[in-house]
């Protein structure tokens, strides 16, 4: 359902992505691991066009995010409004939560369903409450984000993304800025989502999560996929020397 | 105390003319609210120009800010009242006049739009880019982001500084008396000429302005503080 085709990304003279391709099927969880600077976050941000790929294309259910038209005619870049329309189907959760501080928790979650999807407030609130219940924060609906812990803020951010009923959820190091004792509550929510059949692409440093929850794990190195396979294989029988080193450094037995 | 000194100090004359003085004060408030509306509207427009993606628009915004922020209030009032109508009249080949009230509102509004533009701009730039990315990723367009995510935060952030600008603007409304807008200061001057009692009249005016600025300023600051406390 998501197809990434030969994505390159260059910042100035720096090649961050040097041609990455992969597919993710409905209901699957793909984890991307790799050292910082390997390009995994940039890749995730390219998938929903927060970064525009220098070349390559991304398809959701066969529809290109960045370009109009089919294969027969020359493709033209899509205007921003159309990218926005397709982007609704991709929920993303950031490292820095990025909740809007002037809105309550409920306000954050209903904002896009009302303003972007055009739902009535009542309808949006019903969905928002269901989403907040999924992240176990319904009782905080009327608090402002500043009153919540980092872990709670991140769970609200997950609920906010879920409220748009996206086809895919992207997680960009969702637990990296949390204190260790707060990461578990966020990972638990992510596990629940995965178990419910949510299609997910997860950039993470949490090797236990990648190993236990993902169907597939991709190891990125220097802007390329170095190794790619089922979680058991990546962690149990890594082929490349680099991946072996990476795993021995990051997985504490 | 001699009788003459007592007469000079007698604030009673201020009370005696309370009706006309109150009407003057009302004019101060009208000029203030008119100019504040112009300043906020034009200032927001100029700030949006200054954060635009297009270099030409950014330059227009910068020129606006520099011209109006660096113009003395009084010079701007005189220029708008006496020069601007001549220019417009010449261009349109008709007689064109601005009444003093309109000139005062427009001139002060423009000067203070320069200050507000800078306050808006710093506020807009202070909103973390992650807040915008979160909105974009949910499918929000740039206009929606500006009105729903950026400006509500800007307004809260710029409140303390805005209160200072509003206070300066209120104090500046007194110089519209120089182009014969019948504000409190203008009426005080008129009565002084007639009564020859400058001390109680001017002192009374000073006390009235002082009391208003003090009370309104503290009240606004208290409200602003409580409002901000919720979100930070």
Coordinates of N, CA and C in Angstrom, one line a residue, chain A residues 45 48 50-51 80 84 87-88 90 92 94 98-103 111-112 115-116 144 146-147 160-161 164, chain B residues 128-142 144-145 148-150 152-153 156-157 230-232:
Chain A
X45 N 10.5 11.6 6.7 CA 10.0 12.9 6.4 C 9.7 13.1 4.9
X48 N 6.1 11.6 3.8 CA 4.9 12.5 3.7 C 5.2 13.9 3.2
X50 N 7.2 16.2 4.0 CA 7.7 17.3 4.8 C 9.1 17.7 4.3
X51 N 9.8 16.7 3.7 CA 11.0 17.0 2.9 C 10.6 16.6 1.5
X80 N 0.8 22.4 -3.8 CA 0.8 22.1 -2.4 C -0.5 21.6 -1.9
X84 N -1.2 18.3 0.3 CA -1.9 18.4 1.6 C -3.1 17.4 1.7
X87 N -1.6 14.0 2.0 CA -0.9 13.9 3.2 C -1.7 13.5 4.5
X88 N -3.0 13.9 4.4 CA -4.0 13.6 5.5 C -3.9 12.1 5.8
X90 N -1.5 10.2 5.9 CA -0.3 9.7 6.6 C -0.2 10.5 7.9
X92 N 1.8 11.4 11.3 CA 3.2 11.4 11.7 C 3.3 11.8 13.2
X94 N 6.1 13.1 15.9 CA 7.5 13.6 15.9 C 8.2 13.4 17.2
X98 N 5.3 18.4 19.4 CA 4.7 19.4 18.6 C 3.2 19.6 18.8
X99 N 2.8 19.5 20.1 CA 1.4 19.8 20.3 C 1.3 21.4 20.3
X100 N 0.1 21.8 20.0 CA -0.2 23.3 20.0 C -0.5 23.8 21.4
X101 N 0.3 24.6 22.0 CA 0.2 24.9 23.4 C -1.0 25.7 23.7
X102 N -1.6 26.4 22.7 CA -2.7 27.3 23.1 C -4.1 26.6 23.0
X103 N -4.0 25.3 22.7 CA -5.3 24.5 22.6 C -5.2 23.4 23.6
X111 N -8.8 19.6 15.9 CA -8.5 20.7 15.0 C -8.6 20.2 13.5
X112 N -7.7 19.3 13.2 CA -7.7 18.9 11.8 C -8.9 18.2 11.3
X115 N -11.2 21.3 10.7 CA -10.8 22.3 9.7 C -10.4 21.7 8.4
X116 N -9.8 20.5 8.4 CA -9.3 19.9 7.2 C -10.4 18.9 6.6
X144 N -4.4 21.7 29.3 CA -3.5 22.2 28.3 C -2.2 21.4 28.2
X146 N 0.9 22.0 28.4 CA 1.9 22.4 29.3 C 1.7 21.7 30.7
X147 N 0.5 21.2 30.9 CA 0.3 20.5 32.2 C 0.6 19.0 32.2
X160 N -3.8 12.7 18.2 CA -4.1 13.7 17.2 C -3.9 13.2 15.8
X161 N -2.8 12.4 15.6 CA -2.6 11.8 14.2 C -3.7 10.8 13.9
X164 N -7.3 11.7 12.4 CA -7.5 11.9 10.9 C -7.7 10.6 10.2
Chain B
X128 N 7.6 27.6 17.1 CA 8.5 26.6 16.6 C 8.0 26.0 15.3
X129 N 9.0 25.7 14.4 CA 8.6 25.2 13.1 C 7.9 23.8 13.2
X130 N 8.2 23.1 14.3 CA 7.5 21.8 14.5 C 6.0 21.9 14.6
X131 N 5.5 23.1 15.2 CA 4.1 23.3 15.3 C 3.5 23.4 13.9
X132 N 4.2 24.0 12.9 CA 3.8 24.1 11.6 C 3.8 22.7 10.9
X133 N 4.9 22.0 11.1 CA 5.0 20.7 10.5 C 3.9 19.8 10.9
X134 N 3.6 19.9 12.2 CA 2.5 19.0 12.7 C 1.2 19.4 12.0
X135 N 1.0 20.6 11.8 CA -0.2 21.1 11.0 C -0.2 20.6 9.6
X136 N 0.9 20.8 8.9 CA 1.1 20.4 7.5 C 0.8 18.9 7.4
X137 N 1.4 18.1 8.3 CA 1.3 16.7 8.2 C -0.1 16.2 8.4
X138 N -1.0 17.1 9.0 CA -2.4 16.7 9.1 C -3.2 17.3 8.0
X139 N -2.5 17.9 7.0 CA -3.2 18.4 5.8 C -3.7 19.8 5.9
X140 N -3.2 20.6 6.9 CA -3.6 22.0 7.0 C -2.8 22.8 6.0
X141 N -3.5 23.8 5.3 CA -2.8 24.6 4.4 C -2.2 25.8 5.1
X142 N -1.4 26.6 4.4 CA -0.7 27.7 5.0 C -1.6 28.8 5.6
X144 N -4.6 28.4 6.9 CA -5.2 27.8 8.1 C -4.1 27.7 9.2
X145 N -2.9 27.4 8.9 CA -1.8 27.4 9.9 C -1.7 28.7 10.5
X148 N -4.9 29.6 12.7 CA -5.3 28.7 13.8 C -4.1 28.3 14.7
X149 N -2.9 28.3 14.1 CA -1.7 27.8 14.9 C -0.8 28.9 15.2
X150 N -0.5 29.8 14.3 CA 0.6 30.8 14.5 C 0.0 32.0 15.2
X152 N -2.8 32.8 17.0 CA -3.2 32.7 18.4 C -2.0 32.6 19.4
X153 N -0.9 32.0 19.0 CA 0.2 31.9 19.8 C 0.9 33.3 19.9
X156 N -0.8 35.8 22.2 CA -0.4 35.5 23.6 C 1.0 36.0 24.0
X157 N 1.9 35.6 23.0 CA 3.3 35.9 23.3 C 3.6 37.4 23.3
X230 N -1.8 29.9 31.6 CA -2.4 28.6 31.2 C -1.6 27.8 30.3
X231 N -0.9 28.4 29.4 CA -0.3 27.7 28.3 C 1.2 27.5 28.4
X232 N 1.8 28.1 29.4 CA 3.3 27.9 29.5 C 3.7 27.2 30.8

